[in-house]
Short mmCIF file of C-alpha atoms in Angstrom, two decimals:
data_model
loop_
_atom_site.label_atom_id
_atom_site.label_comp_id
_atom_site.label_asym_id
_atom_site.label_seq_id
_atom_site.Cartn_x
_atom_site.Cartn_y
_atom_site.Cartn_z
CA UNK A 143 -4.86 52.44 -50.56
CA UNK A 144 -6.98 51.93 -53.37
CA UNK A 145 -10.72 51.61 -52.99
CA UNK A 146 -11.13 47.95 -53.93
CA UNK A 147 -8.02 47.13 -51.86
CA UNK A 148 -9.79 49.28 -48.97
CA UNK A 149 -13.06 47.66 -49.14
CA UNK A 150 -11.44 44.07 -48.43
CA UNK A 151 -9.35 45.32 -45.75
CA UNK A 152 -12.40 46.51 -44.21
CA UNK A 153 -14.26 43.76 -45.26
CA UNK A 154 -11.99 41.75 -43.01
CA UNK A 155 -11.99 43.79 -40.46
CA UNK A 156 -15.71 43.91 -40.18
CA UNK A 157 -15.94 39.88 -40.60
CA UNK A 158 -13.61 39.68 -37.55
CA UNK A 159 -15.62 42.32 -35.37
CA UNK A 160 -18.83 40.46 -36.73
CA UNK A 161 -17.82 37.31 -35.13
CA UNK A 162 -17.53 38.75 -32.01
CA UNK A 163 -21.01 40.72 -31.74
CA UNK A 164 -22.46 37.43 -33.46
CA UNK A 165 -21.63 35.44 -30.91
CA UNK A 166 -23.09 37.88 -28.55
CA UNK A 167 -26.10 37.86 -30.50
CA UNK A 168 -26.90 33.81 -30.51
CA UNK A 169 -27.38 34.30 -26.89
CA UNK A 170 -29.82 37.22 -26.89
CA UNK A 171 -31.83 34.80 -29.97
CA UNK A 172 -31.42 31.25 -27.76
CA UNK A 173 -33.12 33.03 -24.77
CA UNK A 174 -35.71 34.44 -26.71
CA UNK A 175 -36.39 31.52 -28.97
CA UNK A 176 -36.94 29.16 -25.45
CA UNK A 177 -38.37 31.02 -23.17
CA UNK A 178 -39.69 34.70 -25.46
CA UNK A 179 -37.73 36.54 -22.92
CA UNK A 180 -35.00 39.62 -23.66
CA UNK A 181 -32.22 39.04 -20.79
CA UNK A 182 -30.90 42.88 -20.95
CA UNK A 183 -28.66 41.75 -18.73
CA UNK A 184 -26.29 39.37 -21.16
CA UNK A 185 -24.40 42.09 -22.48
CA UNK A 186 -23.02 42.51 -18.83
CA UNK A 187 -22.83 38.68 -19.01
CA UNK A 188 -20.62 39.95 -21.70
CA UNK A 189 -18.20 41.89 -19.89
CA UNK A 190 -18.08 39.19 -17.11
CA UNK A 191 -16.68 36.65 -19.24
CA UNK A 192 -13.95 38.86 -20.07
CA UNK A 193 -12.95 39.59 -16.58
CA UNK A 194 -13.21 36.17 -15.48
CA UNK A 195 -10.68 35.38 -18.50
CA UNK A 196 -8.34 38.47 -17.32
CA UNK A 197 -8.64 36.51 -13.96
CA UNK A 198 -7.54 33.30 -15.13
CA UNK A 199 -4.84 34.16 -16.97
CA UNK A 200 -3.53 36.51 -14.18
CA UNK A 201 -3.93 33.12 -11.96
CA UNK A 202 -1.96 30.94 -14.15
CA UNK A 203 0.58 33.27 -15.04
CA UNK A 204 1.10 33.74 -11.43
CA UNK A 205 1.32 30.08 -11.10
CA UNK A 206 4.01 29.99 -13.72
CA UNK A 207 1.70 28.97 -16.67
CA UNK A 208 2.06 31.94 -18.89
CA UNK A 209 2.35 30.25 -22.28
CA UNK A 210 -0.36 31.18 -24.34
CA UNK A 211 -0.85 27.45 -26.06
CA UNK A 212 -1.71 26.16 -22.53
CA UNK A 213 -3.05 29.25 -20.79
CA UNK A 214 -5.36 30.47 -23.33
CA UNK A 215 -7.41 27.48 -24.02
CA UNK A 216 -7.71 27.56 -20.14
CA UNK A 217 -8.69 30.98 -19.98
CA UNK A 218 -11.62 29.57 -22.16
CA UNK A 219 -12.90 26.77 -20.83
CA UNK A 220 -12.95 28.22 -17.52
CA UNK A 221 -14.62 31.87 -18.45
CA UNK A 222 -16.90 29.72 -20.23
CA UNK A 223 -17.82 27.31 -16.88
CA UNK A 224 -17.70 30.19 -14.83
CA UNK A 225 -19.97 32.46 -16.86
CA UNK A 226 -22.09 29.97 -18.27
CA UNK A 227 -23.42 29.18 -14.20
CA UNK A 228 -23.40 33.04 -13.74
CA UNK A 229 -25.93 32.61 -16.26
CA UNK A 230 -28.13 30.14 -15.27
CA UNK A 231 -28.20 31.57 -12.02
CA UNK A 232 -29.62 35.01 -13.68
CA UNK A 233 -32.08 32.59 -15.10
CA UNK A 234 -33.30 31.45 -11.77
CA UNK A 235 -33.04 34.82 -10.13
CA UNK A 236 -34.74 36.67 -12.43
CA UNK A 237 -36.59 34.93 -15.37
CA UNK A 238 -37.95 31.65 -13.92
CA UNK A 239 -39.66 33.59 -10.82
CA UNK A 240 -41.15 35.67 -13.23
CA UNK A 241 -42.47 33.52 -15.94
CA UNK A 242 -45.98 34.06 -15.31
CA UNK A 243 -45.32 37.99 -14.78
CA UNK A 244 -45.94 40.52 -17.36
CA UNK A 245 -42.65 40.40 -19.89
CA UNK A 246 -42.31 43.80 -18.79
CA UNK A 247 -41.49 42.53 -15.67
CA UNK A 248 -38.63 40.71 -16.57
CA UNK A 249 -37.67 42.91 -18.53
CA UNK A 250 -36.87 45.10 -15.80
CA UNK A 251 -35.30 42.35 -13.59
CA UNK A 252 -32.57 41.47 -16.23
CA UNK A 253 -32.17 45.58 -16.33
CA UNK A 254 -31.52 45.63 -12.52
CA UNK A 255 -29.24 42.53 -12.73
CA UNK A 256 -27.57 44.05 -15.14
CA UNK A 257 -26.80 46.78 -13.10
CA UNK A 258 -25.95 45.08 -9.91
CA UNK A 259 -23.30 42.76 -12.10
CA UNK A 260 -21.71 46.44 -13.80
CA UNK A 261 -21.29 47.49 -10.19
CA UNK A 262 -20.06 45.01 -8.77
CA UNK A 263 -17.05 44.71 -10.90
CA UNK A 264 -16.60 48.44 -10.16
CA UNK A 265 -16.55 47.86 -6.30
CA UNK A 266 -14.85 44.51 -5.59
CA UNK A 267 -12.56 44.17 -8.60
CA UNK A 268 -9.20 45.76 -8.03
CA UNK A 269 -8.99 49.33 -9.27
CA UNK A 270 -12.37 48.47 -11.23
CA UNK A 271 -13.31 51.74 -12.68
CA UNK A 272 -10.17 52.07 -14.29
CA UNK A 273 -9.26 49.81 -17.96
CA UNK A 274 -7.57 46.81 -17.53
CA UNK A 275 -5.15 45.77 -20.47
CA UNK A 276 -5.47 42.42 -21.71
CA UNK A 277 -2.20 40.24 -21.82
CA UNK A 278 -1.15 39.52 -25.41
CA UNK A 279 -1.56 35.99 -26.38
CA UNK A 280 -2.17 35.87 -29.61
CA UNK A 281 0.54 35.40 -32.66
CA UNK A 282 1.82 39.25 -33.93
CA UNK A 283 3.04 40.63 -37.56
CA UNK A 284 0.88 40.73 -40.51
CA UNK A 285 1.20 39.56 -44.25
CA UNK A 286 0.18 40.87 -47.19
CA UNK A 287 -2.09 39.57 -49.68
CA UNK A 288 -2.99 41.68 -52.88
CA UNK A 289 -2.70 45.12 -51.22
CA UNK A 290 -4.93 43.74 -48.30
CA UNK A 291 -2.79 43.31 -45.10
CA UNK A 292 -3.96 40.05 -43.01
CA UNK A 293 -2.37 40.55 -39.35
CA UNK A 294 -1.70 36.90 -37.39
CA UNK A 295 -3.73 37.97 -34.47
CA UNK A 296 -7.10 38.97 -36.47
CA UNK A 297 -6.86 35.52 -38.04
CA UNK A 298 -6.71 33.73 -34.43
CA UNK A 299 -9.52 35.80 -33.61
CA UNK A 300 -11.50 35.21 -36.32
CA UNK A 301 -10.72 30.88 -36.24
CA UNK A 302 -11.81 31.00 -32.78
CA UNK A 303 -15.32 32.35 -33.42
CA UNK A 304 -15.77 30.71 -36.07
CA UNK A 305 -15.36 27.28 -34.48
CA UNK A 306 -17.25 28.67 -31.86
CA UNK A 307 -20.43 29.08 -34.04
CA UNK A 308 -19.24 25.64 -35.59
CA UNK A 309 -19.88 24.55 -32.11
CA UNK A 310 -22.78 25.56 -31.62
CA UNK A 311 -24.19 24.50 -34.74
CA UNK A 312 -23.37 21.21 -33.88
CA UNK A 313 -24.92 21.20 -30.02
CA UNK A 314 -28.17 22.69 -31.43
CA UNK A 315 -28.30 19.96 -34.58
CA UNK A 316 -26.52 17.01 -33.39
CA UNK A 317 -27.09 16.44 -30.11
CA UNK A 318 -29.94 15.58 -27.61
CA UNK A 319 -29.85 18.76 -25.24
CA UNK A 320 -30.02 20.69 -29.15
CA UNK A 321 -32.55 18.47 -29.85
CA UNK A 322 -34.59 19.50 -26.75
CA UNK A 323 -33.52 23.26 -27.02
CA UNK A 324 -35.06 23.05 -30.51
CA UNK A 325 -38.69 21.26 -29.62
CA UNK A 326 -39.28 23.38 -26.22
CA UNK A 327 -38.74 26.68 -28.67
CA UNK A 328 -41.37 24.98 -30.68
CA UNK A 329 -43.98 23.89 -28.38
CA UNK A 330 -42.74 23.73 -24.47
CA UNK A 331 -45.70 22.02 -23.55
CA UNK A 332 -45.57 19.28 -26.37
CA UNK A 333 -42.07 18.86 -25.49
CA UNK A 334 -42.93 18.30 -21.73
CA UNK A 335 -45.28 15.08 -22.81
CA UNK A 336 -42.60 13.83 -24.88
CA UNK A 337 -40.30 13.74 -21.96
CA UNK A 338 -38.17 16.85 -22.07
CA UNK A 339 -36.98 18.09 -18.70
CA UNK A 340 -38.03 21.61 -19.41
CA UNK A 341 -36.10 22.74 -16.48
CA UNK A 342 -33.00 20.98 -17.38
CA UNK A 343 -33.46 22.45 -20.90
CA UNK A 344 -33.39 26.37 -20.22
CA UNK A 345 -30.05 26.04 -18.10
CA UNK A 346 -28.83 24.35 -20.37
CA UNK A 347 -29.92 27.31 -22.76
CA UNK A 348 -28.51 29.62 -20.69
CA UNK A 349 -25.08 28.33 -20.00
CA UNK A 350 -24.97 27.44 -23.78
CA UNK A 351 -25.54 31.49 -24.53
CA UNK A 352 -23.41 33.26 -21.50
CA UNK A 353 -20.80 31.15 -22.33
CA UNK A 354 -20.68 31.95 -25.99
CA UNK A 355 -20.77 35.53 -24.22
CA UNK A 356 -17.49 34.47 -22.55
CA UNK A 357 -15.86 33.65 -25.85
CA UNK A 358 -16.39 37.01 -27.16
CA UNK A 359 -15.84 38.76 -24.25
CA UNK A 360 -11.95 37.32 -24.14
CA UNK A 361 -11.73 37.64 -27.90
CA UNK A 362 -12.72 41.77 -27.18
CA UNK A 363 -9.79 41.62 -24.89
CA UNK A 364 -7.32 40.26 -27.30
CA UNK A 365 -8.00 42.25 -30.02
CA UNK A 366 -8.70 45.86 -28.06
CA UNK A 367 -6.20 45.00 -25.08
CA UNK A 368 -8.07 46.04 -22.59
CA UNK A 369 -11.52 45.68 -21.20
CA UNK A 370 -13.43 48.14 -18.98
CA UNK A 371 -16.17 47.56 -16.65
CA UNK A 372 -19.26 49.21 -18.98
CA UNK A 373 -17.84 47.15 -22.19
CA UNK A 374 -21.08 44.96 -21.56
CA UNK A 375 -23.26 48.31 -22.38
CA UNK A 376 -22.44 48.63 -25.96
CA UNK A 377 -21.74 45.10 -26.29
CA UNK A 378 -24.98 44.41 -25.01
CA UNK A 379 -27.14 47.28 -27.06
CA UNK A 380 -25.13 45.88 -30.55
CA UNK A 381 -25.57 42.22 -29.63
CA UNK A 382 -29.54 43.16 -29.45
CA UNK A 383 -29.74 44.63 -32.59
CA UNK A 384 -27.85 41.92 -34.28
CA UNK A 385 -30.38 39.12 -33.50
CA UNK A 386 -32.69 41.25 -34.17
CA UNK A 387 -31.14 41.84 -37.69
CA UNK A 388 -31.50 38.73 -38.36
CA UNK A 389 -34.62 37.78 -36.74
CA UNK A 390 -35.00 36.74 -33.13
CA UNK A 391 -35.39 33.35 -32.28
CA UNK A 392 -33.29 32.29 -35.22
CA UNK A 393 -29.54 31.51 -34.51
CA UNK A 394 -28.13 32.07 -37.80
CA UNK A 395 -30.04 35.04 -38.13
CA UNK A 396 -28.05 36.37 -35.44
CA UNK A 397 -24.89 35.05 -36.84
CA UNK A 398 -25.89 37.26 -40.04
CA UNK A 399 -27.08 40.20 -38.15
CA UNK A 400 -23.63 40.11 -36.48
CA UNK A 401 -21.49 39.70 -39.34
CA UNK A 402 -23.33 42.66 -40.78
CA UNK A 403 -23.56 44.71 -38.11
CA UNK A 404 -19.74 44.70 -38.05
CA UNK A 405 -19.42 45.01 -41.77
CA UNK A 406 -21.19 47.91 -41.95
CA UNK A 407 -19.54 49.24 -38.74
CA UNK A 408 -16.21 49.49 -40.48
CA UNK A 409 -17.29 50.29 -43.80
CA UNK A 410 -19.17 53.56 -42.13
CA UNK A 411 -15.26 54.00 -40.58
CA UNK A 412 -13.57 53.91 -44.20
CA UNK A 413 -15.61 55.62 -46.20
CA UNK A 414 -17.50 58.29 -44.69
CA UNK A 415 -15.50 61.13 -43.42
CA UNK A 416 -14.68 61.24 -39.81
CA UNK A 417 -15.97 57.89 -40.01
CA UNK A 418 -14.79 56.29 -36.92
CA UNK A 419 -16.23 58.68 -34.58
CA UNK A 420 -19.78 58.30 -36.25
CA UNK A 421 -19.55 54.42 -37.10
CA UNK A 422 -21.84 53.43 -34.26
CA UNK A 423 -24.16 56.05 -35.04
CA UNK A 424 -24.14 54.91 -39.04
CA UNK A 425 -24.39 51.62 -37.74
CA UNK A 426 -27.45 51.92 -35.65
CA UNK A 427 -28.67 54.58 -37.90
CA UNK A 428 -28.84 51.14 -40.47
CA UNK A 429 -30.27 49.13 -37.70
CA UNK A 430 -33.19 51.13 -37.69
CA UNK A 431 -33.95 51.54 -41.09
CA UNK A 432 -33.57 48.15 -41.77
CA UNK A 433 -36.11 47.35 -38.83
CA UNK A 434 -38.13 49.83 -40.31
CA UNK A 435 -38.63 48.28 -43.53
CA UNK A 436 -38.33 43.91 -42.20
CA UNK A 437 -39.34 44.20 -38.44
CA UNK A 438 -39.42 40.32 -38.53
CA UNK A 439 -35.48 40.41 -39.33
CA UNK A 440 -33.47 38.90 -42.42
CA UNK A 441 -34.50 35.21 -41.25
CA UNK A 442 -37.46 35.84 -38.87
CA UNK A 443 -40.03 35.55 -41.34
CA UNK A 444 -38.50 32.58 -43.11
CA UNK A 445 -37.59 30.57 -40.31
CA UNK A 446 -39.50 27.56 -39.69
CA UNK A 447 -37.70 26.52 -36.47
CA UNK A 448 -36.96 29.39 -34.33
CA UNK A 449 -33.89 27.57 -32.97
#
């Protein structure tokens, strides 16, 4: 394939991958920008979504419901319910009882919980340790367009996140619960006397960012066929690093730091030799550098409102 023909395919390939560790990331930056908390444990968040899609679709297709128009949207909304209150009961459990603790502390709580969600999966879900493959759902073949060949399913995946982030653009900008969400990142206090339920407002952070968590977790499924139990590791660890690519506390910082996270993850593939075994080690190799030389992130510094 020629070069500029191989840069666009991996361009597109790295936008599609980018959606999914973005929308990872705008939960890592929504916790942090309300409450200045790192909940380690979202990447496991993560990998519960996508098991609690798995789950619904093997429910529905058991139920006779195995079309993918009905049972995928479905599949969604109820990963999203489901891990979204997963969430804001980690909140309660392990952030709120800590608020006045040293951030260390909860630190280590979202750790543990972290751990107790990884093996739990492993003990009480069927055959857990082993990789469960994903149905396929999603439209297959490809077409080609100037060299550059654009397969159905990678377009499905990338329309989904992207309406996802569409999404939550417009809960965080057009409506109330954003508009909360946005003044107790601000000020919590000064929000409290202007009659924000602060309370109210970090679940509703919190089911707003595990259940973007849920999206890509199912999108991981359809586009690797399978999911594993420790998925939320490395989900979780590249999720990090893209909010804080783009600056924590911002959201479409961590959009960016997603997108580019994946770019450069699948450039490092293409064009340095033996590239896919060392793309996550090119990748965070990046990371750091970049963190080396803008701590504050691509948007950190230039963010006025850190939601």
């Amino acid at each position: 394939m020629p070069p500029l023909e191989l840069l666009l395919q991996q361009a597109l390939n790295g936008l599609m991958l980018g959606v999914m560790y973005a929308l990872i990331a705008v939960g890592f930056t929504l916790f942090f920008g309300v409450l200045d908390v790192i909940h380690f444990s979202h990447g496991d968040i993560y990998m519960l979504g996508a098991f609690a899609g798995l789950s619904v679709l093997a429910g529905l297709a058991a139920a006779g419901v195995g079309t993918p128009v009905l049972a995928l949207p479905l599949a969604f909304a109820a990963s999203i319910v489901i891990t979204g209150l997963i969430g804001v009961a980690a909140e309660r459990v392990c952030v709120k009882p800590l608020a006045r603790s040293s951030p260390l502390m909860t630190l280590l709580a979202t750790l543990s919980l972290g751990l107790v969600i990884r093996e739990a999966v492993l003990i009480f879900y069927p055959r857990g340790a082993d990789p469960k493959p994903f149905p396929w759902l999603l439209p297959q073949g490809d077409f080609d367009v100037g060299g550059v060949v654009v397969r159905y399913e990678n377009l499905a995946i990338l329309a989904i996140g992207l309406a996802a982030m569409i999404a939550v653009d417009r809960i965080i900008n057009r409506t109330r619960m954003g508009a909360a969400i946005r003044a107790v990142a601000q000020d919590p206090e000064a929000a409290q006397m202007m009659g924000v339920n602060l309370d109210r407002t970090v679940d509703a952070t919190f089911f707003l960012g595990s259940g973007l968590a849920a999206v890509a977790g199912i999108l991981s499924g359809l586009y690797y066929s399978e999911i594993h139990f420790i998925m939320g590791i490395t989900g979780g660890v590249i999720g990090f690093s893209a909010a804080a690519i783009g600056g924590l506390g911002n959201v479409y910082g961590a959009i960016l730091g997603g997108l580019l996270f994946g770019l450069v993850q699948t450039m490092a593939a293409a064009l340095i030799p033996r590239g896919s075994e060392f793309r996550d080690v090119v990748a965070f190799a990046v990371v750091l550098l970049f963190l080396v030389v803008r701590p504050s992130g691509i948007l950190g510094a230039k963010s006025v409102e850190r939601v």
